[in-house]
PDB file of C-alpha atoms in Angstrom:
ATOM      1  CA  UNK A   1     -16.542  15.270  -7.719  1.00 35.00           C
ATOM      2  CA  UNK A   2     -14.589  16.263  -4.632  1.00 37.00           C
ATOM      3  CA  UNK A   3     -16.195  17.770  -1.575  1.00 38.00           C
ATOM      4  CA  UNK A   4     -14.423  20.440   0.407  1.00 36.00           C
ATOM      5  CA  UNK A   5     -14.529  21.236   4.096  1.00 38.00           C
ATOM      6  CA  UNK A   6     -15.420  24.899   4.481  1.00 36.00           C
ATOM      7  CA  UNK A   7     -16.160  26.611   7.756  1.00 36.00           C
ATOM      8  CA  UNK A   8     -19.354  28.622   7.785  1.00 42.00           C
ATOM      9  CA  UNK A   9     -20.390  31.056  10.506  1.00 41.00           C
ATOM     10  CA  UNK A  10     -23.574  33.135  10.401  1.00 45.00           C
ATOM     11  CA  UNK A  11     -23.825  32.739   6.648  1.00 43.00           C
ATOM     12  CA  UNK A  12     -20.293  33.991   5.997  1.00 41.00           C
ATOM     13  CA  UNK A  13     -17.582  31.745   4.656  1.00 41.00           C
ATOM     14  CA  UNK A  14     -14.376  32.022   6.587  1.00 40.00           C
ATOM     15  CA  UNK A  15     -11.628  32.126   4.001  1.00 38.00           C
ATOM     16  CA  UNK A  16      -8.763  31.144   6.224  1.00 36.00           C
ATOM     17  CA  UNK A  17      -5.413  31.881   4.614  1.00 38.00           C
ATOM     18  CA  UNK A  18      -7.042  32.507   1.239  1.00 36.00           C
ATOM     19  CA  UNK A  19      -8.690  29.070   1.150  1.00 39.00           C
ATOM     20  CA  UNK A  20      -5.386  27.278   1.620  1.00 40.00           C
ATOM     21  CA  UNK A  21      -6.862  25.524   4.619  1.00 45.00           C
ATOM     22  CA  UNK A  22      -9.542  23.875   2.480  1.00 51.00           C
ATOM     23  CA  UNK A  23      -8.678  20.241   2.050  1.00 54.00           C
ATOM     24  CA  UNK A  24     -10.412  17.774  -0.219  1.00 63.00           C
ATOM     25  CA  UNK A  25     -12.507  15.227   1.607  1.00 76.00           C
ATOM     26  CA  UNK A  26     -12.101  11.776   0.067  1.00 82.00           C
ATOM     27  CA  UNK A  27     -15.368  10.242  -1.048  1.00 91.00           C
ATOM     28  CA  UNK A  28     -16.182   6.548  -0.707  1.00 93.00           C
ATOM     29  CA  UNK A  29     -18.512   5.453  -3.505  1.00 94.00           C
ATOM     30  CA  UNK A  30     -20.169   2.057  -4.039  1.00 95.00           C
ATOM     31  CA  UNK A  31     -19.398   0.735  -7.531  1.00 95.00           C
ATOM     32  CA  UNK A  32     -20.324  -2.290  -9.627  1.00 95.00           C
ATOM     33  CA  UNK A  33     -17.629  -4.280 -11.460  1.00 95.00           C
ATOM     34  CA  UNK A  34     -18.674  -2.462 -14.657  1.00 95.00           C
ATOM     35  CA  UNK A  35     -18.148   0.937 -13.000  1.00 96.00           C
ATOM     36  CA  UNK A  36     -14.772  -0.217 -11.644  1.00 95.00           C
ATOM     37  CA  UNK A  37     -13.725  -1.384 -15.113  1.00 94.00           C
ATOM     38  CA  UNK A  38     -14.871   1.902 -16.665  1.00 95.00           C
ATOM     39  CA  UNK A  39     -12.940   3.885 -14.055  1.00 95.00           C
ATOM     40  CA  UNK A  40      -9.730   1.986 -14.806  1.00 95.00           C
ATOM     41  CA  UNK A  41     -10.225   2.211 -18.569  1.00 94.00           C
ATOM     42  CA  UNK A  42     -10.915   5.958 -18.426  1.00 94.00           C
ATOM     43  CA  UNK A  43      -7.539   6.733 -16.863  1.00 94.00           C
ATOM     44  CA  UNK A  44      -5.340   8.812 -19.124  1.00 93.00           C
ATOM     45  CA  UNK A  45      -2.326   8.447 -16.814  1.00 95.00           C
ATOM     46  CA  UNK A  46       0.814   6.701 -18.072  1.00 96.00           C
ATOM     47  CA  UNK A  47       0.525   4.461 -15.001  1.00 97.00           C
ATOM     48  CA  UNK A  48      -2.529   3.632 -12.914  1.00 97.00           C
ATOM     49  CA  UNK A  49      -2.100   1.799  -9.635  1.00 98.00           C
ATOM     50  CA  UNK A  50      -5.307  -0.007  -8.668  1.00 98.00           C
ATOM     51  CA  UNK A  51      -5.180  -1.070  -5.035  1.00 98.00           C
ATOM     52  CA  UNK A  52      -7.740  -3.403  -3.440  1.00 98.00           C
ATOM     53  CA  UNK A  53      -8.061  -3.158   0.331  1.00 98.00           C
ATOM     54  CA  UNK A  54     -10.495  -3.213   3.286  1.00 98.00           C
ATOM     55  CA  UNK A  55     -10.777  -1.421   6.618  1.00 97.00           C
ATOM     56  CA  UNK A  56     -11.023  -4.769   8.437  1.00 97.00           C
ATOM     57  CA  UNK A  57      -7.821  -6.140   6.828  1.00 97.00           C
ATOM     58  CA  UNK A  58      -4.817  -5.792   9.172  1.00 98.00           C
ATOM     59  CA  UNK A  59      -2.149  -5.901   6.407  1.00 98.00           C
ATOM     60  CA  UNK A  60      -4.189  -3.359   4.395  1.00 98.00           C
ATOM     61  CA  UNK A  61      -4.312  -0.933   7.319  1.00 98.00           C
ATOM     62  CA  UNK A  62      -0.609  -1.432   8.054  1.00 97.00           C
ATOM     63  CA  UNK A  63       0.364  -0.793   4.419  1.00 97.00           C
ATOM     64  CA  UNK A  64      -1.889   2.226   3.853  1.00 98.00           C
ATOM     65  CA  UNK A  65       0.463   4.977   5.150  1.00 97.00           C
ATOM     66  CA  UNK A  66       3.264   3.768   2.856  1.00 96.00           C
ATOM     67  CA  UNK A  67       0.821   3.544  -0.044  1.00 97.00           C
ATOM     68  CA  UNK A  68      -0.085   7.216   0.540  1.00 97.00           C
ATOM     69  CA  UNK A  69       3.631   8.124   0.546  1.00 97.00           C
ATOM     70  CA  UNK A  70       4.062   6.251  -2.736  1.00 97.00           C
ATOM     71  CA  UNK A  71       1.144   8.056  -4.336  1.00 98.00           C
ATOM     72  CA  UNK A  72       2.259  11.468  -3.083  1.00 96.00           C
ATOM     73  CA  UNK A  73       5.752  10.846  -4.453  1.00 97.00           C
ATOM     74  CA  UNK A  74       4.780   9.491  -7.883  1.00 98.00           C
ATOM     75  CA  UNK A  75       1.649  11.491  -8.767  1.00 97.00           C
ATOM     76  CA  UNK A  76       3.820  14.283 -10.170  1.00 95.00           C
ATOM     77  CA  UNK A  77       5.301  11.726 -12.574  1.00 95.00           C
ATOM     78  CA  UNK A  78       1.849  10.865 -13.887  1.00 92.00           C
ATOM     79  CA  UNK A  79       0.765   7.996 -11.679  1.00 97.00           C
ATOM     80  CA  UNK A  80      -2.914   7.770 -10.835  1.00 97.00           C
ATOM     81  CA  UNK A  81      -4.232   5.846  -7.816  1.00 98.00           C
ATOM     82  CA  UNK A  82      -7.554   4.013  -7.863  1.00 98.00           C
ATOM     83  CA  UNK A  83      -8.572   2.549  -4.511  1.00 98.00           C
ATOM     84  CA  UNK A  84     -11.142  -0.226  -4.327  1.00 98.00           C
ATOM     85  CA  UNK A  85     -12.455  -1.236  -0.930  1.00 98.00           C
ATOM     86  CA  UNK A  86     -14.061  -4.629  -0.437  1.00 97.00           C
ATOM     87  CA  UNK A  87     -15.861  -3.496   2.694  1.00 97.00           C
ATOM     88  CA  UNK A  88     -19.626  -3.916   2.649  1.00 95.00           C
ATOM     89  CA  UNK A  89     -21.219  -1.077   0.640  1.00 93.00           C
ATOM     90  CA  UNK A  90     -23.331  -0.290   3.721  1.00 94.00           C
ATOM     91  CA  UNK A  91     -20.078   0.517   5.577  1.00 95.00           C
ATOM     92  CA  UNK A  92     -19.370   3.566   3.424  1.00 94.00           C
ATOM     93  CA  UNK A  93     -18.996   5.748   6.570  1.00 94.00           C
ATOM     94  CA  UNK A  94     -16.207   3.501   7.921  1.00 95.00           C
ATOM     95  CA  UNK A  95     -14.363   3.579   4.610  1.00 97.00           C
ATOM     96  CA  UNK A  96     -14.684   7.341   4.349  1.00 95.00           C
ATOM     97  CA  UNK A  97     -13.578   7.847   7.970  1.00 96.00           C
ATOM     98  CA  UNK A  98     -10.511   5.653   7.331  1.00 97.00           C
ATOM     99  CA  UNK A  99      -9.595   7.686   4.246  1.00 97.00           C
ATOM    100  CA  UNK A 100      -9.950  10.944   6.161  1.00 95.00           C
ATOM    101  CA  UNK A 101      -7.941   9.598   9.106  1.00 95.00           C
ATOM    102  CA  UNK A 102      -5.056   8.818   6.744  1.00 95.00           C
ATOM    103  CA  UNK A 103      -5.307  12.143   4.860  1.00 94.00           C
ATOM    104  CA  UNK A 104      -5.944  10.217   1.687  1.00 96.00           C
ATOM    105  CA  UNK A 105      -5.983  12.616  -1.274  1.00 94.00           C
ATOM    106  CA  UNK A 106      -8.215  10.327  -3.359  1.00 96.00           C
ATOM    107  CA  UNK A 107     -11.537   8.639  -2.730  1.00 95.00           C
ATOM    108  CA  UNK A 108     -12.232   4.939  -2.883  1.00 97.00           C
ATOM    109  CA  UNK A 109     -14.676   2.848  -4.805  1.00 97.00           C
ATOM    110  CA  UNK A 110     -16.429   0.176  -2.745  1.00 97.00           C
ATOM    111  CA  UNK A 111     -17.152  -2.949  -4.730  1.00 96.00           C
ATOM    112  CA  UNK A 112     -20.840  -3.830  -4.609  1.00 95.00           C
ATOM    113  CA  UNK A 113     -20.160  -7.336  -5.851  1.00 93.00           C
ATOM    114  CA  UNK A 114     -17.478  -9.661  -4.533  1.00 89.00           C
ATOM    115  CA  UNK A 115     -17.641 -12.326  -7.187  1.00 91.00           C
ATOM    116  CA  UNK A 116     -15.649 -13.945  -9.958  1.00 91.00           C
ATOM    117  CA  UNK A 117     -16.824 -11.102 -12.206  1.00 91.00           C
ATOM    118  CA  UNK A 118     -15.230  -8.585  -9.824  1.00 93.00           C
ATOM    119  CA  UNK A 119     -11.993 -10.603  -9.670  1.00 94.00           C
ATOM    120  CA  UNK A 120     -11.786 -10.910 -13.456  1.00 93.00           C
ATOM    121  CA  UNK A 121     -12.397  -7.172 -13.800  1.00 92.00           C
ATOM    122  CA  UNK A 122      -8.925  -6.721 -12.328  1.00 95.00           C
ATOM    123  CA  UNK A 123      -7.120  -9.903 -13.364  1.00 95.00           C
ATOM    124  CA  UNK A 124      -8.061 -13.515 -14.102  1.00 92.00           C
ATOM    125  CA  UNK A 125      -4.880 -14.485 -12.191  1.00 94.00           C
ATOM    126  CA  UNK A 126      -5.953 -12.812  -8.949  1.00 95.00           C
ATOM    127  CA  UNK A 127      -6.805 -15.228  -6.119  1.00 94.00           C
ATOM    128  CA  UNK A 128      -8.757 -12.507  -4.291  1.00 93.00           C
ATOM    129  CA  UNK A 129      -6.385 -12.004  -1.350  1.00 95.00           C
ATOM    130  CA  UNK A 130      -5.862  -8.637   0.329  1.00 97.00           C
ATOM    131  CA  UNK A 131      -4.232  -6.278  -0.102  1.00 98.00           C
ATOM    132  CA  UNK A 132      -3.625  -6.582  -3.833  1.00 98.00           C
ATOM    133  CA  UNK A 133      -2.185  -4.132  -6.337  1.00 98.00           C
ATOM    134  CA  UNK A 134      -2.590  -3.975 -10.095  1.00 98.00           C
ATOM    135  CA  UNK A 135      -0.447  -1.737 -12.287  1.00 98.00           C
ATOM    136  CA  UNK A 136      -1.932  -0.576 -15.592  1.00 96.00           C
ATOM    137  CA  UNK A 137       0.518   1.031 -18.018  1.00 93.00           C
ATOM    138  CA  UNK A 138      -1.107   2.790 -20.953  1.00 84.00           C
ATOM    139  CA  UNK A 139      -4.375   0.999 -20.175  1.00 85.00           C
ATOM    140  CA  UNK A 140      -3.006  -2.562 -20.121  1.00 93.00           C
ATOM    141  CA  UNK A 141      -2.322  -4.675 -17.048  1.00 96.00           C
ATOM    142  CA  UNK A 142       1.475  -4.588 -16.740  1.00 97.00           C
ATOM    143  CA  UNK A 143       2.086  -6.074 -13.277  1.00 97.00           C
ATOM    144  CA  UNK A 144       0.204  -7.312 -10.246  1.00 98.00           C
ATOM    145  CA  UNK A 145       0.884  -8.644  -6.794  1.00 96.00           C
ATOM    146  CA  UNK A 146      -0.918  -9.878  -3.734  1.00 97.00           C
ATOM    147  CA  UNK A 147       0.009  -9.081  -0.167  1.00 97.00           C
ATOM    148  CA  UNK A 148       1.449  -6.192   1.783  1.00 97.00           C
ATOM    149  CA  UNK A 149       4.461  -4.402   0.287  1.00 97.00           C
ATOM    150  CA  UNK A 150       6.880  -1.701   1.407  1.00 97.00           C
ATOM    151  CA  UNK A 151       7.446   1.748  -0.004  1.00 98.00           C
ATOM    152  CA  UNK A 152      10.701   0.526  -1.552  1.00 98.00           C
ATOM    153  CA  UNK A 153       8.968  -2.372  -3.321  1.00 98.00           C
ATOM    154  CA  UNK A 154       6.279  -0.056  -4.723  1.00 98.00           C
ATOM    155  CA  UNK A 155       8.856   2.536  -5.786  1.00 98.00           C
ATOM    156  CA  UNK A 156      10.966  -0.051  -7.609  1.00 98.00           C
ATOM    157  CA  UNK A 157       7.965  -1.418  -9.535  1.00 98.00           C
ATOM    158  CA  UNK A 158       6.573   2.022 -10.369  1.00 98.00           C
ATOM    159  CA  UNK A 159       9.908   3.389 -11.572  1.00 97.00           C
ATOM    160  CA  UNK A 160      10.379   0.323 -13.768  1.00 96.00           C
ATOM    161  CA  UNK A 161       6.927   0.752 -15.338  1.00 96.00           C
ATOM    162  CA  UNK A 162       7.191   4.523 -15.765  1.00 94.00           C
ATOM    163  CA  UNK A 163      10.564   4.185 -17.494  1.00 91.00           C
ATOM    164  CA  UNK A 164       9.393   1.594 -20.061  1.00 83.00           C
TER     165      UNK A 164
END
């Protein structure tokens, strides 16, 4: 469920520009490995990009603006983005503030368990480094990588997977 920022003054909603100024506020939500798995499996998109990151991770923060450009470019072609933060669940405010600061159009799950079970939820091959991206095509893991990437690298991988 998305929350929306709406100005309210003396009980009257200000409908600025016919609600065009209302922007979704991304929600950061703690999630168990089972909830993360269910979220990925419930995607009906032809391609789901699952991206694991943290607010304290320098490469994650550096990559985030390009990741948002990638999502904004490819969402019309059916790509879904699932963000998973590995910040402490108690730091939900920091995660949410980061998402808002970057005008992120989607929320982020925050893993409640950083364990082998969490790692295997995404891929048994994953060493656990950040950032990491997992590409699910038609529900199956089709590609994965660890480390910061550029817009061009994401675009090349996504186009390849969407055209298969």
